[in-house]
Short mmCIF file of C-alpha atoms in Angstrom, two decimals:
data_model
loop_
_atom_site.label_atom_id
_atom_site.label_comp_id
_atom_site.label_asym_id
_atom_site.label_seq_id
_atom_site.Cartn_x
_atom_site.Cartn_y
_atom_site.Cartn_z
CA UNK A 1 137.23 165.33 31.48
CA UNK A 2 133.99 165.02 29.26
CA UNK A 3 135.49 161.90 28.06
CA UNK A 4 136.30 160.48 31.88
CA UNK A 5 132.54 161.76 32.52
CA UNK A 6 131.04 160.14 29.72
CA UNK A 7 132.60 156.98 30.80
CA UNK A 8 131.57 157.32 34.30
CA UNK A 9 127.99 157.58 33.39
CA UNK A 10 128.13 154.02 31.71
CA UNK A 11 127.68 152.63 35.16
CA UNK A 12 124.86 155.10 36.07
CA UNK A 13 122.77 152.88 38.87
CA UNK A 14 125.67 149.86 39.60
CA UNK A 15 127.98 151.69 42.05
CA UNK A 16 126.06 152.41 44.96
CA UNK A 17 127.34 153.17 47.53
CA UNK A 18 130.11 154.26 45.30
CA UNK A 19 130.22 157.33 43.31
CA UNK A 20 130.70 157.00 39.38
CA UNK A 21 133.98 157.86 37.99
CA UNK A 22 136.13 157.59 34.84
CA UNK A 23 139.66 157.98 34.09
CA UNK A 24 141.88 158.02 31.12
CA UNK A 25 145.60 158.49 30.52
CA UNK A 26 146.82 160.60 28.19
CA UNK A 27 150.59 160.52 26.99
CA UNK A 28 151.58 162.69 23.62
CA UNK A 29 148.32 163.53 22.87
CA UNK A 30 146.88 160.21 22.70
CA UNK A 31 144.69 158.20 24.96
CA UNK A 32 146.54 155.16 26.20
CA UNK A 33 144.53 153.61 28.91
CA UNK A 34 140.59 154.30 29.87
CA UNK A 35 138.71 152.92 32.62
CA UNK A 36 135.11 153.43 34.71
CA UNK A 37 134.42 152.36 37.84
CA UNK A 38 131.60 149.12 36.53
CA UNK A 39 130.37 148.07 39.99
CA UNK A 40 131.08 148.40 43.85
CA UNK A 41 133.67 146.11 44.89
CA UNK A 42 135.37 146.14 40.96
CA UNK A 43 138.46 148.13 40.39
CA UNK A 44 138.32 151.58 40.55
CA UNK A 45 138.90 153.44 37.22
CA UNK A 46 142.13 155.15 37.74
CA UNK A 47 143.42 151.34 38.21
CA UNK A 48 141.88 150.13 35.09
CA UNK A 49 142.86 152.90 33.03
CA UNK A 50 146.42 152.47 34.65
CA UNK A 51 146.33 148.51 33.69
CA UNK A 52 145.27 149.32 29.91
CA UNK A 53 147.93 151.72 29.92
CA UNK A 54 150.67 149.28 31.17
CA UNK A 55 153.89 150.83 30.62
CA UNK A 56 152.77 154.05 29.04
CA UNK A 57 151.41 155.41 31.79
CA UNK A 58 154.90 156.55 33.07
CA UNK A 59 155.22 160.11 32.52
CA UNK A 60 151.92 160.32 31.03
CA UNK A 61 148.81 162.73 32.57
CA UNK A 62 145.78 161.22 34.25
CA UNK A 63 142.22 162.47 33.50
CA UNK A 64 139.59 161.57 36.18
CA UNK A 65 136.33 163.15 37.42
CA UNK A 66 136.85 162.92 40.70
CA UNK A 67 139.89 162.72 43.44
CA UNK A 68 141.74 159.66 43.85
CA UNK A 69 141.04 157.83 46.64
CA UNK A 70 143.51 157.42 49.65
CA UNK A 71 141.83 154.79 51.92
CA UNK A 72 141.47 151.36 51.85
CA UNK A 73 137.55 149.97 51.30
CA UNK A 74 136.97 147.33 49.38
CA UNK A 75 139.96 147.94 47.19
CA UNK A 76 143.41 149.82 47.92
CA UNK A 77 143.93 153.41 47.47
CA UNK A 78 144.18 154.37 44.18
CA UNK A 79 146.43 157.32 44.96
CA UNK A 80 148.99 154.80 45.69
CA UNK A 81 148.54 153.12 42.25
CA UNK A 82 148.74 155.88 40.50
CA UNK A 83 152.47 157.28 42.32
CA UNK A 84 153.49 153.51 41.67
CA UNK A 85 152.33 153.83 37.87
CA UNK A 86 154.72 156.97 37.57
CA UNK A 87 151.90 159.34 36.04
CA UNK A 88 153.63 162.83 36.30
CA UNK A 89 150.56 164.25 36.37
CA UNK A 90 146.70 164.15 37.17
CA UNK A 91 143.97 166.13 36.37
CA UNK A 92 141.06 165.57 38.76
CA UNK A 93 137.49 166.95 37.93
CA UNK A 94 136.68 167.70 41.73
CA UNK A 95 137.75 166.78 45.23
CA UNK A 96 135.71 163.78 46.92
CA UNK A 97 133.42 165.14 49.30
CA UNK A 98 134.13 161.47 51.42
CA UNK A 99 135.39 162.67 55.01
CA UNK A 100 137.74 159.93 54.63
CA UNK A 101 139.48 161.19 51.31
CA UNK A 102 138.55 165.34 50.87
CA UNK A 103 141.77 166.12 49.65
CA UNK A 104 144.06 163.62 50.99
CA UNK A 105 144.41 161.83 47.80
CA UNK A 106 145.44 165.42 46.24
CA UNK A 107 148.09 165.62 48.94
CA UNK A 108 149.22 162.24 48.59
CA UNK A 109 150.15 162.71 45.01
CA UNK A 110 151.66 166.07 45.26
CA UNK A 111 153.72 164.17 47.98
CA UNK A 112 155.12 162.45 45.68
CA UNK A 113 155.89 165.08 42.94
CA UNK A 114 153.13 164.87 41.20
CA UNK A 115 151.73 167.89 39.59
CA UNK A 116 147.58 167.77 40.28
CA UNK A 117 145.44 170.47 39.04
CA UNK A 118 141.66 170.50 40.74
CA UNK A 119 138.72 171.21 40.18
CA UNK A 120 137.97 171.08 36.24
CA UNK A 121 134.44 170.99 35.25
CA UNK A 122 133.35 171.12 38.51
CA UNK A 123 130.12 171.49 38.35
CA UNK A 124 129.42 168.91 36.00
CA UNK A 125 131.42 166.38 37.88
CA UNK A 126 129.30 167.61 41.39
CA UNK A 127 125.85 167.23 39.31
CA UNK A 128 126.80 163.56 37.86
CA UNK A 129 127.66 162.59 41.21
CA UNK A 130 124.92 164.71 43.20
CA UNK A 131 123.29 161.22 44.86
CA UNK A 132 127.05 160.34 46.10
CA UNK A 133 127.84 163.96 47.18
CA UNK A 134 124.38 163.95 49.25
CA UNK A 135 124.62 160.26 50.75
CA UNK A 136 128.48 160.63 51.73
CA UNK A 137 128.01 164.14 53.49
CA UNK A 138 124.48 164.24 55.04
CA UNK A 139 123.46 160.38 55.37
CA UNK A 140 120.38 160.84 53.16
CA UNK A 141 119.80 159.55 49.53
CA UNK A 142 119.07 162.30 46.97
CA UNK A 143 115.41 162.21 46.04
CA UNK A 144 113.76 163.04 42.51
CA UNK A 145 110.09 163.55 42.43
CA UNK A 146 108.78 162.50 39.21
CA UNK A 147 105.33 164.30 38.12
CA UNK A 148 103.27 163.28 35.13
CA UNK A 149 100.25 165.57 33.93
CA UNK A 150 97.97 167.13 31.50
CA UNK A 151 99.06 170.54 30.28
CA UNK A 152 96.53 172.10 33.24
CA UNK A 153 98.39 170.05 36.00
CA UNK A 154 95.93 167.00 36.44
CA UNK A 155 97.30 163.20 36.58
CA UNK A 156 94.33 161.81 36.54
CA UNK A 157 90.71 162.39 35.80
CA UNK A 158 87.96 162.05 38.71
CA UNK A 159 87.25 158.40 38.43
CA UNK A 160 91.27 158.27 38.85
CA UNK A 161 91.97 157.14 35.30
CA UNK A 162 95.46 157.49 34.47
CA UNK A 163 96.68 155.98 31.48
CA UNK A 164 98.10 156.78 30.16
CA UNK A 165 98.82 160.89 30.72
CA UNK A 166 101.85 160.83 28.91
CA UNK A 167 103.31 159.08 25.72
CA UNK A 168 105.64 156.23 24.78
CA UNK A 169 108.99 158.24 24.95
CA UNK A 170 108.10 159.47 28.32
CA UNK A 171 106.94 156.38 29.80
CA UNK A 172 110.40 154.85 28.31
CA UNK A 173 112.58 157.65 29.76
CA UNK A 174 111.16 156.95 33.24
CA UNK A 175 112.33 153.08 32.96
CA UNK A 176 116.11 154.55 32.09
CA UNK A 177 115.51 156.33 35.13
CA UNK A 178 114.50 153.45 37.02
CA UNK A 179 117.32 151.58 35.57
CA UNK A 180 119.83 154.49 36.83
CA UNK A 181 118.40 154.95 40.97
CA UNK A 182 118.37 152.55 43.70
CA UNK A 183 115.21 152.83 44.80
CA UNK A 184 111.55 153.67 43.51
CA UNK A 185 109.29 155.31 45.91
CA UNK A 186 105.27 155.44 46.20
CA UNK A 187 102.51 155.60 48.81
CA UNK A 188 100.14 153.01 49.37
CA UNK A 189 96.96 154.61 47.18
CA UNK A 190 98.93 154.31 44.03
CA UNK A 191 99.28 150.29 44.51
CA UNK A 192 95.89 150.29 45.62
CA UNK A 193 94.95 151.93 42.40
CA UNK A 194 97.22 150.75 39.89
CA UNK A 195 98.56 147.56 41.55
CA UNK A 196 102.11 148.64 39.92
CA UNK A 197 105.56 146.74 38.96
CA UNK A 198 107.98 149.27 39.32
CA UNK A 199 110.42 147.47 37.56
CA UNK A 200 112.77 148.75 34.55
CA UNK A 201 111.42 146.92 31.56
CA UNK A 202 114.33 148.00 29.10
CA UNK A 203 116.61 145.55 27.79
CA UNK A 204 119.85 145.32 29.66
CA UNK A 205 117.95 146.98 32.88
CA UNK A 206 117.72 146.21 36.45
CA UNK A 207 114.93 146.66 38.77
CA UNK A 208 115.46 149.13 41.34
CA UNK A 209 113.81 148.96 45.32
CA UNK A 210 111.14 149.34 45.66
CA UNK A 211 109.50 151.53 48.86
CA UNK A 212 105.99 151.88 49.69
CA UNK A 213 104.50 154.44 52.10
CA UNK A 214 102.00 152.10 53.78
CA UNK A 215 101.00 153.73 57.21
CA UNK A 216 98.37 151.18 57.64
CA UNK A 217 99.71 148.09 55.71
CA UNK A 218 97.42 148.14 53.27
CA UNK A 219 99.28 146.40 50.70
CA UNK A 220 97.99 143.02 49.32
CA UNK A 221 99.52 140.25 49.61
CA UNK A 222 98.60 139.53 45.82
CA UNK A 223 100.56 142.87 44.66
CA UNK A 224 102.69 142.39 41.63
CA UNK A 225 105.58 144.14 43.61
CA UNK A 226 105.16 141.71 46.50
CA UNK A 227 105.04 138.84 44.24
CA UNK A 228 108.16 140.19 42.70
CA UNK A 229 110.73 137.39 41.78
CA UNK A 230 113.10 139.33 44.21
CA UNK A 231 110.63 140.22 46.93
CA UNK A 232 113.68 141.20 49.39
CA UNK A 233 113.63 144.58 47.39
CA UNK A 234 110.51 145.44 47.98
CA UNK A 235 110.18 147.44 51.63
CA UNK A 236 107.14 148.29 53.18
CA UNK A 237 107.22 151.39 55.43
CA UNK A 238 104.42 151.13 57.98
CA UNK A 239 103.33 152.37 61.46
CA UNK A 240 104.31 150.29 64.68
CA UNK A 241 100.92 149.47 65.80
CA UNK A 242 99.79 147.55 62.55
CA UNK A 243 98.15 143.86 63.09
CA UNK A 244 100.84 141.53 63.85
CA UNK A 245 99.15 138.70 61.47
CA UNK A 246 98.92 141.13 58.48
CA UNK A 247 103.02 142.16 59.03
CA UNK A 248 103.83 138.31 59.51
CA UNK A 249 101.46 137.31 56.00
CA UNK A 250 103.68 139.74 54.09
CA UNK A 251 107.18 139.21 55.91
CA UNK A 252 106.63 135.10 54.68
CA UNK A 253 106.23 136.13 51.18
CA UNK A 254 110.03 137.68 51.54
CA UNK A 255 109.35 141.24 51.79
CA UNK A 256 110.61 143.84 54.45
CA UNK A 257 108.04 145.35 56.33
CA UNK A 258 109.91 148.79 58.25
CA UNK A 259 107.81 149.98 61.22
CA UNK A 260 108.34 153.22 62.22
CA UNK A 261 106.10 155.87 65.08
CA UNK A 262 102.71 157.40 63.09
CA UNK A 263 102.76 161.20 64.06
CA UNK A 264 99.70 163.11 63.14
CA UNK A 265 98.64 160.15 60.71
CA UNK A 266 102.16 160.52 58.93
CA UNK A 267 105.34 158.66 59.05
CA UNK A 268 108.90 161.14 58.57
CA UNK A 269 110.12 160.86 54.94
CA UNK A 270 113.62 161.89 56.63
CA UNK A 271 113.53 158.86 58.99
CA UNK A 272 112.79 156.43 56.03
CA UNK A 273 115.45 158.02 54.13
CA UNK A 274 118.10 157.55 56.52
CA UNK A 275 117.41 153.68 57.25
CA UNK A 276 117.27 153.43 53.39
CA UNK A 277 120.63 155.55 53.23
CA UNK A 278 122.07 152.87 55.96
CA UNK A 279 121.29 150.10 53.90
CA UNK A 280 123.18 151.40 50.66
CA UNK A 281 120.40 153.37 48.62
CA UNK A 282 121.91 156.37 47.57
CA UNK A 283 119.26 157.57 45.13
CA UNK A 284 115.22 157.50 45.06
CA UNK A 285 112.86 158.47 42.26
CA UNK A 286 109.62 159.19 43.86
CA UNK A 287 106.84 157.88 41.90
CA UNK A 288 104.05 158.49 44.44
CA UNK A 289 100.66 160.17 44.05
CA UNK A 290 99.70 163.73 44.93
CA UNK A 291 99.47 162.91 48.72
CA UNK A 292 102.89 161.50 48.74
CA UNK A 293 104.47 164.31 46.37
CA UNK A 294 102.72 167.20 49.04
CA UNK A 295 104.21 165.47 52.09
CA UNK A 296 107.72 164.72 50.57
CA UNK A 297 107.95 168.61 49.24
CA UNK A 298 105.96 169.72 52.36
CA UNK A 299 109.00 167.89 54.73
CA UNK A 300 111.46 169.61 52.37
CA UNK A 301 112.92 165.80 51.72
CA UNK A 302 112.81 166.41 47.78
CA UNK A 303 116.13 167.61 45.94
CA UNK A 304 115.13 167.31 42.25
CA UNK A 305 111.26 167.44 40.61
CA UNK A 306 110.74 166.63 36.98
CA UNK A 307 107.40 167.45 35.37
CA UNK A 308 106.40 165.79 32.60
CA UNK A 309 103.32 167.62 30.93
CA UNK A 310 101.44 166.25 28.00
CA UNK A 311 99.25 167.73 25.53
CA UNK A 312 95.89 167.41 27.05
CA UNK A 313 93.37 169.30 29.05
CA UNK A 314 91.63 167.35 32.08
CA UNK A 315 89.68 169.91 33.83
CA UNK A 316 89.79 171.21 37.34
CA UNK A 317 87.73 167.94 38.33
CA UNK A 318 90.58 166.06 37.86
CA UNK A 319 93.36 165.23 39.96
CA UNK A 320 95.74 167.30 40.80
CA UNK A 321 99.79 166.67 40.91
CA UNK A 322 100.81 168.30 44.02
CA UNK A 323 98.16 167.66 47.17
CA UNK A 324 97.76 170.50 49.89
CA UNK A 325 100.83 172.21 50.75
CA UNK A 326 98.77 174.66 53.42
CA UNK A 327 100.43 177.67 51.42
CA UNK A 328 98.15 180.82 51.77
CA UNK A 329 100.95 183.59 50.32
CA UNK A 330 102.95 183.26 47.33
CA UNK A 331 106.14 183.98 49.40
CA UNK A 332 105.53 180.62 51.03
CA UNK A 333 105.79 178.92 47.52
CA UNK A 334 108.76 176.66 47.27
CA UNK A 335 111.33 178.07 45.10
CA UNK A 336 112.74 175.84 42.14
CA UNK A 337 116.02 176.76 40.69
CA UNK A 338 117.94 175.51 37.61
CA UNK A 339 115.18 174.43 35.41
CA UNK A 340 115.41 172.98 32.30
CA UNK A 341 113.18 171.92 29.53
CA UNK A 342 113.45 169.14 26.71
CA UNK A 343 111.04 167.28 24.36
CA UNK A 344 110.04 163.56 24.85
CA UNK A 345 108.04 162.53 21.74
CA UNK A 346 104.41 165.24 22.03
CA UNK A 347 105.60 165.47 25.83
CA UNK A 348 107.70 168.11 27.66
CA UNK A 349 110.07 167.49 30.35
CA UNK A 350 110.48 170.36 32.79
CA UNK A 351 113.27 169.67 35.30
CA UNK A 352 114.51 171.73 38.28
CA UNK A 353 115.94 171.54 41.84
CA UNK A 354 114.09 172.37 44.71
#
C-alpha cells in the first residue's frame, strides 16, 4: 500500500478534480504491473496497472489506495476492468467518499467473487487525498494557510520589508507546494505591497490559479499576475459595486473578475471557495498577509496551517503573522491538532490541522 501511495503522489497537482491513485498488480510475491492516474481524463491507475500486467493479472492481487470506481465518468468504471482481468483479490486503502461510488465498487467486486480487503492504511490514504475528500463530500476546496515569520511571530518589519524572512530551502518548499495545489490565494494588500507573480519556479512545475481577494478592485493592470502569459487563470474577487470601467479594463486583459456582495467591508470566503470548487479547484494555498489570514481563520475557512519560522527576531514594532481575531479569553483560541515539525535549512516548519 505504501508503494501504491508513492505511485499516486507522482501526479500531485495534476489530477483535479479527481483523486490521486496508484495501483500495483502482485502475483506470486512479485509486482507484475504498476500504474497511477496521471491526470483527469487519462486512464485510471487500476487500468494502467492491469494493462502492464497483461495475462499475469489473472489470479493476482491488486493493491490500490482508493476503492475502484463503479460509475462512468470520462473513463469507464475500473471495477469492471478489474473483474474482466480475472484478478483474484483486491486490497484497497479506503472506500471512495464520492457519493457516486461510496462502496459500490467494493460490492461489484465481491458480487463477482473477488475477495476484497478494505481499509488498509486508511489514515495515510485519506491524508494523501484530503483535498479530494473535502471537495467531493462538502463542495469546498481544502485550504492550507501558509505563514512565514520570525521566531517572535513577525512577517515583516514596521516598514513592510519582508524579503526575505525565511531562507532558500523554505522558499523552495513553497514553490513545490504551488506545484501541487490548484490555486494560490492572497489579499490585495500583498499584491500592492509586493507585486508577486505567484508562480511555481521549479523545473517541470506548473502554475496554479492566482486568486486575489480585492474588494475594491485595487489590483493595477500592470500587476505581474495580471500580465501572466495565462491571465485567464488569474481571478480577482471583488465587490458588486466597483466601477464598471475598472472591471472592464482588467477583463479586457484576460483576467477573471468575480463579484460578490460585501458585508461589513468583507467578502465571504465560503462563497468564494464554493465558486472555486465548482470550477474544479480542490486545493487552495493561502499566502495572504495578516488581514487575510485572520479573516479566513475567523470564518473557519482554513483546514491546515503551515508556519515557517526563521531564526530571526524583529520585535514588537514588526507586523504580526495573524491579524485581530477578537479573542479576549484563552478558551476562545482556535485549537490546532496533529502538529508535526521539520527543519528546512535554518528554518523550522510547523504544520497542524485547524
